[in-house]
Every structure is written in C-alpha cells, then in structure tokens.
C-alpha cells in the first residue's frame, strides 16, 4: 500500500499488481491527476470519492472551510440552516453538515453526475445533506428568508482565456463546467448569488473568489445591501474568500 512505499518496504509484485501499476504510470504520464487514479481525496479529515465528474477539492478551499467552522464556534453563532451552491463533490456541504449536526444542510449543483458522487460521499461519511439538482444561475427564490442561515459557494470563476496558463492535469481532466466562466462576464455566478443572498438573508455568507476579482464581487453584493465585506487571504497569499456577517439589508 501507500505506507509500504513511503517507508521503502520491499514490495512483492504479481502479474495482476504489475498491470495495475503499469496502468497507473501510463495515466500519470498523460497528466491525469493522482486523485482520479486513486478515486479519493481527504477534505477536513473525511475521505471523499472523486472522479472526473467533480472538481478535485483544493487545499485553499479546505483552509477557509476549517476557518469558517472555527469562527462559528468561537462566536457561538451556530447555523440552523446551511446552503452550499455549486457543491461538486459535496466536500464543503459535508464538512459543514459534520461540524453543525443541528443544522439542516442542502447543496445544489447543475450536474446530475456530480450529485451522484456527492450523495455517495455523504452516505459513506454518514451525514445528512439534501442534494438538489439546481442550476445556480436559474435557482428559484425562496418564499421567505431562512432563519439563522449560513450560505456558502465555491462557484466557477476562472475566465476562459486563462486556459492558456493552466496545467494539463486540470484542463484535460477536470470538468470545465465547474471551472470556467465567459471572459466577458467573469462574475456571472456572483451576480446571481447576490440576488439569492438578498432573498435568503443569510446571517453569514462566504464565497470563494478569483484573486483578481475581489473588488468586482464586493461591488456586486454591495448593490443588494451587503456591506462590510471581509476579504480573506489564503496560505498562498492570494485573496480567496469574501465573507459578510449579518450584513443583509432589511427587506
């Protein structure tokens, strides 16, 4: 296993094992991500299934989710409702549902195949998440706000033109629908998220962003009454999330 390799233990092969290793090496040589070979990744101490139907969870995302959980507990502001928009593998929703067992958690994604992965992950871990096939850009507005709501989203935010700068392991294998937005409307998802946030009135809202568009995202949410944004810098020194706390406008 992996531990045997790390400790340089002698590994005795069989034709079957050798064939698997050969297959893995060939796939790695074609720049396929290791996580898709092993079909697993750890996120907030939970083992998740991943395949090419879902984006591979990033350490930068794990960092802000852990910080968000710690923030809620330190301030004793535990949510009773959670909505995760563009859930992908379900990593964020599952981490939050695990941390806040008292909350009702729902998670949206446009991809049927991604939701199958997310549902399997939740079942494997043993947490209850209500997964819904919803296109975030056309998501219906609620009849009324949700009380004590935590709303989060890691939406697609990479302009298509940046494909030229990206590595093959991302471009050739990870789902484009989860990554890219049109060059002419890079903040497309945040425009809709702002509308949704105004209607849902979350007590705490956090979105992951492209490092180059923090000011644009702040302006979009300010238009619907969300002020006093907190921009958080990740461990790579890049603007990674924006957070608003109890900042919604009274409707």
PDB file of C-alpha atoms in Angstrom:
ATOM      1  CA  UNK A   1       0.000   0.000   0.000  1.00  0.00           C
ATOM      2  CA  UNK A   2       0.912   3.679   0.161  1.00  0.00           C
ATOM      3  CA  UNK A   3       2.553   3.326   3.598  1.00  0.00           C
ATOM      4  CA  UNK A   4       4.745   0.487   2.338  1.00  0.00           C
ATOM      5  CA  UNK A   5       6.009   2.721  -0.447  1.00  0.00           C
ATOM      6  CA  UNK A   6       6.673   5.638   1.901  1.00  0.00           C
ATOM      7  CA  UNK A   7       8.727   3.509   4.298  1.00  0.00           C
ATOM      8  CA  UNK A   8      10.521   1.863   1.343  1.00  0.00           C
ATOM      9  CA  UNK A   9       9.360  -1.595   2.311  1.00  0.00           C
ATOM     10  CA  UNK A  10      10.110  -4.339  -0.187  1.00  0.00           C
ATOM     11  CA  UNK A  11       7.027  -4.900  -2.293  1.00  0.00           C
ATOM     12  CA  UNK A  12       6.496  -8.290  -3.903  1.00  0.00           C
ATOM     13  CA  UNK A  13       4.551  -7.968  -7.114  1.00  0.00           C
ATOM     14  CA  UNK A  14       2.238 -10.273  -9.021  1.00  0.00           C
ATOM     15  CA  UNK A  15       1.270 -10.027 -12.675  1.00  0.00           C
ATOM     16  CA  UNK A  16      -2.041  -8.518 -11.613  1.00  0.00           C
ATOM     17  CA  UNK A  17      -0.417  -5.917  -9.354  1.00  0.00           C
ATOM     18  CA  UNK A  18       2.147  -5.098 -12.012  1.00  0.00           C
ATOM     19  CA  UNK A  19      -0.607  -4.499 -14.563  1.00  0.00           C
ATOM     20  CA  UNK A  20      -2.290  -2.048 -12.181  1.00  0.00           C
ATOM     21  CA  UNK A  21       0.974  -0.201 -11.548  1.00  0.00           C
ATOM     22  CA  UNK A  22       1.690  -0.049 -15.281  1.00  0.00           C
ATOM     23  CA  UNK A  23      -1.772   1.339 -15.935  1.00  0.00           C
ATOM     24  CA  UNK A  24      -1.337   3.984 -13.241  1.00  0.00           C
ATOM     25  CA  UNK A  25       2.053   5.029 -14.548  1.00  0.00           C
ATOM     26  CA  UNK A  26       0.684   5.356 -18.087  1.00  0.00           C
ATOM     27  CA  UNK A  27      -2.182   7.506 -16.825  1.00  0.00           C
ATOM     28  CA  UNK A  28       0.171   9.693 -14.788  1.00  0.00           C
ATOM     29  CA  UNK A  29       2.362  10.138 -17.849  1.00  0.00           C
ATOM     30  CA  UNK A  30      -0.726  11.541 -19.576  1.00  0.00           C
ATOM     31  CA  UNK A  31      -1.029  14.074 -16.721  1.00  0.00           C
ATOM     32  CA  UNK A  32      -4.138  12.509 -15.199  1.00  0.00           C
ATOM     33  CA  UNK A  33      -4.484  13.723 -11.586  1.00  0.00           C
ATOM     34  CA  UNK A  34      -3.427  11.222  -8.939  1.00  0.00           C
ATOM     35  CA  UNK A  35      -6.737  11.801  -7.130  1.00  0.00           C
ATOM     36  CA  UNK A  36      -8.647  10.408 -10.112  1.00  0.00           C
ATOM     37  CA  UNK A  37      -6.396   7.338 -10.195  1.00  0.00           C
ATOM     38  CA  UNK A  38      -6.972   6.558  -6.522  1.00  0.00           C
ATOM     39  CA  UNK A  39     -10.538   7.949  -6.660  1.00  0.00           C
ATOM     40  CA  UNK A  40     -10.107   9.550  -3.278  1.00  0.00           C
ATOM     41  CA  UNK A  41      -9.123  12.748  -1.538  1.00  0.00           C
ATOM     42  CA  UNK A  42      -9.170  13.830   2.101  1.00  0.00           C
ATOM     43  CA  UNK A  43     -11.007  17.048   2.948  1.00  0.00           C
ATOM     44  CA  UNK A  44     -11.475  18.241   6.527  1.00  0.00           C
ATOM     45  CA  UNK A  45     -10.373  14.795   7.738  1.00  0.00           C
ATOM     46  CA  UNK A  46     -13.010  12.981   5.692  1.00  0.00           C
ATOM     47  CA  UNK A  47     -12.257  10.579   2.857  1.00  0.00           C
ATOM     48  CA  UNK A  48     -14.158  11.588  -0.260  1.00  0.00           C
ATOM     49  CA  UNK A  49     -14.653   9.829  -3.560  1.00  0.00           C
ATOM     50  CA  UNK A  50     -13.655  11.901  -6.592  1.00  0.00           C
ATOM     51  CA  UNK A  51     -13.832  11.162 -10.302  1.00  0.00           C
ATOM     52  CA  UNK A  52     -13.787  13.264 -13.485  1.00  0.00           C
ATOM     53  CA  UNK A  53     -17.410  14.305 -12.867  1.00  0.00           C
ATOM     54  CA  UNK A  54     -16.305  16.514  -9.969  1.00  0.00           C
ATOM     55  CA  UNK A  55     -13.636  19.097  -9.304  1.00  0.00           C
ATOM     56  CA  UNK A  56     -10.824  17.898  -7.048  1.00  0.00           C
ATOM     57  CA  UNK A  57     -11.160  19.780  -3.729  1.00  0.00           C
ATOM     58  CA  UNK A  58      -8.298  22.231  -3.201  1.00  0.00           C
ATOM     59  CA  UNK A  59      -6.295  22.841  -0.020  1.00  0.00           C
ATOM     60  CA  UNK A  60      -7.206  26.541  -0.285  1.00  0.00           C
ATOM     61  CA  UNK A  61     -10.882  25.611  -0.057  1.00  0.00           C
ATOM     62  CA  UNK A  62     -10.276  23.270   2.868  1.00  0.00           C
ATOM     63  CA  UNK A  63      -8.461  26.082   4.672  1.00  0.00           C
ATOM     64  CA  UNK A  64     -11.373  28.529   4.523  1.00  0.00           C
ATOM     65  CA  UNK A  65     -13.950  25.881   5.409  1.00  0.00           C
ATOM     66  CA  UNK A  66     -11.987  24.985   8.544  1.00  0.00           C
ATOM     67  CA  UNK A  67     -11.621  28.679   9.394  1.00  0.00           C
ATOM     68  CA  UNK A  68     -15.353  29.219   8.880  1.00  0.00           C
ATOM     69  CA  UNK A  69     -16.259  26.349  11.204  1.00  0.00           C
ATOM     70  CA  UNK A  70     -13.880  27.635  13.879  1.00  0.00           C
ATOM     71  CA  UNK A  71     -15.317  31.146  13.505  1.00  0.00           C
ATOM     72  CA  UNK A  72     -18.882  29.970  14.100  1.00  0.00           C
ATOM     73  CA  UNK A  73     -17.906  28.030  17.214  1.00  0.00           C
ATOM     74  CA  UNK A  74     -15.731  30.800  18.636  1.00  0.00           C
ATOM     75  CA  UNK A  75     -18.601  33.268  18.296  1.00  0.00           C
ATOM     76  CA  UNK A  76     -21.223  30.700  19.318  1.00  0.00           C
ATOM     77  CA  UNK A  77     -23.216  31.517  16.176  1.00  0.00           C
ATOM     78  CA  UNK A  78     -24.151  28.037  15.028  1.00  0.00           C
ATOM     79  CA  UNK A  79     -26.387  27.886  11.954  1.00  0.00           C
ATOM     80  CA  UNK A  80     -29.714  26.098  11.829  1.00  0.00           C
ATOM     81  CA  UNK A  81     -29.770  26.109   8.012  1.00  0.00           C
ATOM     82  CA  UNK A  82     -26.909  25.713   5.524  1.00  0.00           C
ATOM     83  CA  UNK A  83     -26.983  26.121   1.741  1.00  0.00           C
ATOM     84  CA  UNK A  84     -23.972  25.225  -0.415  1.00  0.00           C
ATOM     85  CA  UNK A  85     -24.306  26.477  -4.001  1.00  0.00           C
ATOM     86  CA  UNK A  86     -22.288  24.615  -6.691  1.00  0.00           C
ATOM     87  CA  UNK A  87     -21.404  21.713  -4.407  1.00  0.00           C
ATOM     88  CA  UNK A  88     -19.478  19.432  -6.799  1.00  0.00           C
ATOM     89  CA  UNK A  89     -18.098  16.518  -4.762  1.00  0.00           C
ATOM     90  CA  UNK A  90     -20.088  17.756  -1.777  1.00  0.00           C
ATOM     91  CA  UNK A  91     -16.872  18.470   0.139  1.00  0.00           C
ATOM     92  CA  UNK A  92     -17.978  21.811   1.628  1.00  0.00           C
ATOM     93  CA  UNK A  93     -21.534  20.779   2.443  1.00  0.00           C
ATOM     94  CA  UNK A  94     -20.377  17.526   4.054  1.00  0.00           C
ATOM     95  CA  UNK A  95     -17.738  19.284   6.160  1.00  0.00           C
ATOM     96  CA  UNK A  96     -20.309  21.829   7.358  1.00  0.00           C
ATOM     97  CA  UNK A  97     -23.001  19.208   7.990  1.00  0.00           C
ATOM     98  CA  UNK A  98     -20.476  17.223  10.024  1.00  0.00           C
ATOM     99  CA  UNK A  99     -19.482  20.276  12.061  1.00  0.00           C
ATOM    100  CA  UNK A 100     -23.032  21.574  12.558  1.00  0.00           C
ATOM    101  CA  UNK A 101     -25.130  18.494  13.167  1.00  0.00           C
ATOM    102  CA  UNK A 102     -28.023  20.610  14.410  1.00  0.00           C
ATOM    103  CA  UNK A 103     -28.389  22.339  11.025  1.00  0.00           C
ATOM    104  CA  UNK A 104     -30.420  21.314   8.001  1.00  0.00           C
ATOM    105  CA  UNK A 105     -27.941  21.272   5.114  1.00  0.00           C
ATOM    106  CA  UNK A 106     -28.804  21.431   1.441  1.00  0.00           C
ATOM    107  CA  UNK A 107     -26.443  21.538  -1.518  1.00  0.00           C
ATOM    108  CA  UNK A 108     -27.048  22.437  -5.153  1.00  0.00           C
ATOM    109  CA  UNK A 109     -25.360  21.506  -8.394  1.00  0.00           C
ATOM    110  CA  UNK A 110     -26.290  21.569 -12.075  1.00  0.00           C
ATOM    111  CA  UNK A 111     -24.574  18.226 -12.756  1.00  0.00           C
ATOM    112  CA  UNK A 112     -26.519  15.014 -12.185  1.00  0.00           C
ATOM    113  CA  UNK A 113     -23.285  13.020 -12.220  1.00  0.00           C
ATOM    114  CA  UNK A 114     -21.611  15.304  -9.682  1.00  0.00           C
ATOM    115  CA  UNK A 115     -24.593  14.956  -7.364  1.00  0.00           C
ATOM    116  CA  UNK A 116     -24.307  11.153  -7.516  1.00  0.00           C
ATOM    117  CA  UNK A 117     -20.723  11.443  -6.273  1.00  0.00           C
ATOM    118  CA  UNK A 118     -21.714  13.944  -3.582  1.00  0.00           C
ATOM    119  CA  UNK A 119     -24.600  11.760  -2.375  1.00  0.00           C
ATOM    120  CA  UNK A 120     -22.326   8.724  -2.169  1.00  0.00           C
ATOM    121  CA  UNK A 121     -19.790  10.746  -0.184  1.00  0.00           C
ATOM    122  CA  UNK A 122     -22.428  11.876   2.307  1.00  0.00           C
ATOM    123  CA  UNK A 123     -23.709   8.325   2.717  1.00  0.00           C
ATOM    124  CA  UNK A 124     -20.198   6.927   3.195  1.00  0.00           C
ATOM    125  CA  UNK A 125     -19.446   9.509   5.877  1.00  0.00           C
ATOM    126  CA  UNK A 126     -22.857   9.200   7.500  1.00  0.00           C
ATOM    127  CA  UNK A 127     -24.116  12.779   7.329  1.00  0.00           C
ATOM    128  CA  UNK A 128     -27.456  14.054   6.098  1.00  0.00           C
ATOM    129  CA  UNK A 129     -27.299  16.507   3.198  1.00  0.00           C
ATOM    130  CA  UNK A 130     -30.250  17.313   0.948  1.00  0.00           C
ATOM    131  CA  UNK A 131     -28.683  17.365  -2.524  1.00  0.00           C
ATOM    132  CA  UNK A 132     -30.681  19.158  -5.213  1.00  0.00           C
ATOM    133  CA  UNK A 133     -30.167  19.362  -8.965  1.00  0.00           C
ATOM    134  CA  UNK A 134     -30.368  23.127  -9.372  1.00  0.00           C
ATOM    135  CA  UNK A 135     -28.719  25.452 -11.874  1.00  0.00           C
ATOM    136  CA  UNK A 136     -27.411  28.242  -9.662  1.00  0.00           C
ATOM    137  CA  UNK A 137     -27.913  30.783 -12.458  1.00  0.00           C
ATOM    138  CA  UNK A 138     -31.623  29.981 -12.593  1.00  0.00           C
ATOM    139  CA  UNK A 139     -32.238  28.968  -8.994  1.00  0.00           C
ATOM    140  CA  UNK A 140     -35.707  29.888  -7.736  1.00  0.00           C
ATOM    141  CA  UNK A 141     -36.040  32.468  -4.997  1.00  0.00           C
ATOM    142  CA  UNK A 142     -37.492  31.403  -1.638  1.00  0.00           C
ATOM    143  CA  UNK A 143     -40.957  32.458  -0.494  1.00  0.00           C
ATOM    144  CA  UNK A 144     -39.320  33.828   2.640  1.00  0.00           C
ATOM    145  CA  UNK A 145     -35.843  34.050   4.179  1.00  0.00           C
ATOM    146  CA  UNK A 146     -34.368  31.149   6.125  1.00  0.00           C
ATOM    147  CA  UNK A 147     -33.694  31.747   9.796  1.00  0.00           C
ATOM    148  CA  UNK A 148     -30.091  31.595  11.006  1.00  0.00           C
ATOM    149  CA  UNK A 149     -28.753  30.625   7.583  1.00  0.00           C
ATOM    150  CA  UNK A 150     -25.140  30.005   6.599  1.00  0.00           C
ATOM    151  CA  UNK A 151     -24.777  30.328   2.813  1.00  0.00           C
ATOM    152  CA  UNK A 152     -21.565  29.328   1.052  1.00  0.00           C
ATOM    153  CA  UNK A 153     -20.437  28.918  -2.526  1.00  0.00           C
ATOM    154  CA  UNK A 154     -17.353  27.987  -4.499  1.00  0.00           C
ATOM    155  CA  UNK A 155     -18.724  28.688  -7.981  1.00  0.00           C
ATOM    156  CA  UNK A 156     -16.976  28.572 -11.357  1.00  0.00           C
ATOM    157  CA  UNK A 157     -14.855  31.728 -11.592  1.00  0.00           C
ATOM    158  CA  UNK A 158     -11.926  31.213 -13.979  1.00  0.00           C
ATOM    159  CA  UNK A 159     -12.176  33.276 -17.207  1.00  0.00           C
ATOM    160  CA  UNK A 160     -11.931  31.056 -20.270  1.00  0.00           C
ATOM    161  CA  UNK A 161      -8.906  32.978 -21.544  1.00  0.00           C
ATOM    162  CA  UNK A 162      -6.853  31.684 -18.604  1.00  0.00           C
ATOM    163  CA  UNK A 163      -6.944  28.163 -20.034  1.00  0.00           C
ATOM    164  CA  UNK A 164      -3.708  29.017 -21.844  1.00  0.00           C
ATOM    165  CA  UNK A 165      -1.972  29.432 -18.471  1.00  0.00           C
ATOM    166  CA  UNK A 166      -3.262  26.240 -16.877  1.00  0.00           C
ATOM    167  CA  UNK A 167      -1.686  22.821 -16.460  1.00  0.00           C
ATOM    168  CA  UNK A 168      -2.810  19.819 -18.495  1.00  0.00           C
ATOM    169  CA  UNK A 169      -3.772  17.862 -15.379  1.00  0.00           C
ATOM    170  CA  UNK A 170      -6.553  20.416 -14.828  1.00  0.00           C
ATOM    171  CA  UNK A 171      -7.508  21.248 -18.407  1.00  0.00           C
ATOM    172  CA  UNK A 172      -7.597  17.712 -19.759  1.00  0.00           C
ATOM    173  CA  UNK A 173      -9.378  16.010 -16.883  1.00  0.00           C
ATOM    174  CA  UNK A 174     -11.360  18.237 -14.524  1.00  0.00           C
ATOM    175  CA  UNK A 175     -14.909  19.265 -15.504  1.00  0.00           C
ATOM    176  CA  UNK A 176     -14.869  22.559 -17.406  1.00  0.00           C
ATOM    177  CA  UNK A 177     -18.398  23.403 -16.236  1.00  0.00           C
ATOM    178  CA  UNK A 178     -17.076  23.599 -12.664  1.00  0.00           C
ATOM    179  CA  UNK A 179     -14.137  25.819 -13.574  1.00  0.00           C
ATOM    180  CA  UNK A 180     -14.771  28.321 -16.337  1.00  0.00           C
ATOM    181  CA  UNK A 181     -16.909  31.379 -16.980  1.00  0.00           C
ATOM    182  CA  UNK A 182     -17.149  33.581 -20.080  1.00  0.00           C
ATOM    183  CA  UNK A 183     -14.392  36.179 -20.424  1.00  0.00           C
ATOM    184  CA  UNK A 184     -16.981  38.911 -20.869  1.00  0.00           C
ATOM    185  CA  UNK A 185     -18.823  38.009 -17.618  1.00  0.00           C
ATOM    186  CA  UNK A 186     -16.319  36.557 -15.164  1.00  0.00           C
ATOM    187  CA  UNK A 187     -18.540  37.409 -12.172  1.00  0.00           C
ATOM    188  CA  UNK A 188     -21.619  35.791 -13.668  1.00  0.00           C
ATOM    189  CA  UNK A 189     -22.245  33.471 -10.723  1.00  0.00           C
ATOM    190  CA  UNK A 190     -21.726  36.180  -8.111  1.00  0.00           C
ATOM    191  CA  UNK A 191     -24.378  38.315  -9.783  1.00  0.00           C
ATOM    192  CA  UNK A 192     -26.905  35.535  -9.217  1.00  0.00           C
ATOM    193  CA  UNK A 193     -25.561  34.656  -5.774  1.00  0.00           C
ATOM    194  CA  UNK A 194     -26.151  38.259  -4.724  1.00  0.00           C
ATOM    195  CA  UNK A 195     -29.794  38.014  -5.809  1.00  0.00           C
ATOM    196  CA  UNK A 196     -30.178  34.744  -3.938  1.00  0.00           C
ATOM    197  CA  UNK A 197     -28.485  36.140  -0.834  1.00  0.00           C
ATOM    198  CA  UNK A 198     -30.775  39.165  -0.790  1.00  0.00           C
ATOM    199  CA  UNK A 199     -33.783  36.837  -0.857  1.00  0.00           C
ATOM    200  CA  UNK A 200     -32.480  34.248   1.628  1.00  0.00           C
ATOM    201  CA  UNK A 201     -30.907  36.823   4.004  1.00  0.00           C
ATOM    202  CA  UNK A 202     -28.126  34.634   5.423  1.00  0.00           C
ATOM    203  CA  UNK A 203     -26.676  35.566   8.787  1.00  0.00           C
ATOM    204  CA  UNK A 204     -23.302  34.537   7.416  1.00  0.00           C
ATOM    205  CA  UNK A 205     -22.293  34.411   3.766  1.00  0.00           C
ATOM    206  CA  UNK A 206     -18.961  33.221   2.384  1.00  0.00           C
ATOM    207  CA  UNK A 207     -17.915  32.851  -1.242  1.00  0.00           C
ATOM    208  CA  UNK A 208     -14.677  31.666  -2.795  1.00  0.00           C
ATOM    209  CA  UNK A 209     -13.369  34.049  -5.441  1.00  0.00           C
ATOM    210  CA  UNK A 210     -10.807  34.557  -8.169  1.00  0.00           C
ATOM    211  CA  UNK A 211      -7.937  36.543  -6.704  1.00  0.00           C
ATOM    212  CA  UNK A 212      -8.269  39.241  -9.400  1.00  0.00           C
ATOM    213  CA  UNK A 213     -11.971  39.978  -8.896  1.00  0.00           C
ATOM    214  CA  UNK A 214     -12.438  40.769  -5.207  1.00  0.00           C
ATOM    215  CA  UNK A 215     -13.408  44.409  -5.837  1.00  0.00           C
ATOM    216  CA  UNK A 216     -15.929  43.430  -8.510  1.00  0.00           C
ATOM    217  CA  UNK A 217     -17.543  40.840  -6.247  1.00  0.00           C
ATOM    218  CA  UNK A 218     -17.677  43.290  -3.336  1.00  0.00           C
ATOM    219  CA  UNK A 219     -19.425  45.837  -5.573  1.00  0.00           C
ATOM    220  CA  UNK A 220     -21.976  43.285  -6.798  1.00  0.00           C
ATOM    221  CA  UNK A 221     -23.027  42.371  -3.253  1.00  0.00           C
ATOM    222  CA  UNK A 222     -22.983  45.991  -2.076  1.00  0.00           C
ATOM    223  CA  UNK A 223     -25.673  46.744  -4.669  1.00  0.00           C
ATOM    224  CA  UNK A 224     -28.069  44.380  -2.877  1.00  0.00           C
ATOM    225  CA  UNK A 225     -27.253  45.633   0.616  1.00  0.00           C
ATOM    226  CA  UNK A 226     -24.283  43.522   1.710  1.00  0.00           C
ATOM    227  CA  UNK A 227     -21.665  45.817   3.228  1.00  0.00           C
ATOM    228  CA  UNK A 228     -18.571  45.499   5.454  1.00  0.00           C
ATOM    229  CA  UNK A 229     -17.012  42.637   3.499  1.00  0.00           C
ATOM    230  CA  UNK A 230     -14.096  40.685   4.930  1.00  0.00           C
ATOM    231  CA  UNK A 231     -11.577  39.578   2.301  1.00  0.00           C
ATOM    232  CA  UNK A 232      -9.557  36.599   3.480  1.00  0.00           C
ATOM    233  CA  UNK A 233      -6.087  35.818   2.165  1.00  0.00           C
ATOM    234  CA  UNK A 234      -5.168  32.140   1.778  1.00  0.00           C
ATOM    235  CA  UNK A 235      -1.929  30.386   2.685  1.00  0.00           C
ATOM    236  CA  UNK A 236      -0.596  31.141  -0.792  1.00  0.00           C
ATOM    237  CA  UNK A 237      -1.019  34.863  -0.163  1.00  0.00           C
ATOM    238  CA  UNK A 238      -3.959  35.245  -2.554  1.00  0.00           C
ATOM    239  CA  UNK A 239      -7.407  36.720  -1.958  1.00  0.00           C
ATOM    240  CA  UNK A 240      -9.504  33.572  -1.639  1.00  0.00           C
ATOM    241  CA  UNK A 241     -12.821  34.316   0.053  1.00  0.00           C
ATOM    242  CA  UNK A 242     -15.136  37.158   0.939  1.00  0.00           C
ATOM    243  CA  UNK A 243     -17.352  36.974   3.982  1.00  0.00           C
ATOM    244  CA  UNK A 244     -20.309  39.053   5.145  1.00  0.00           C
ATOM    245  CA  UNK A 245     -21.794  38.637   8.610  1.00  0.00           C
ATOM    246  CA  UNK A 246     -25.343  39.763   9.419  1.00  0.00           C
ATOM    247  CA  UNK A 247     -24.894  42.316   6.660  1.00  0.00           C
ATOM    248  CA  UNK A 248     -28.070  41.839   4.690  1.00  0.00           C
ATOM    249  CA  UNK A 249     -30.430  44.709   4.128  1.00  0.00           C
ATOM    250  CA  UNK A 250     -33.861  44.679   5.702  1.00  0.00           C
ATOM    251  CA  UNK A 251     -36.468  43.893   3.063  1.00  0.00           C
TER     252      UNK A 251
END
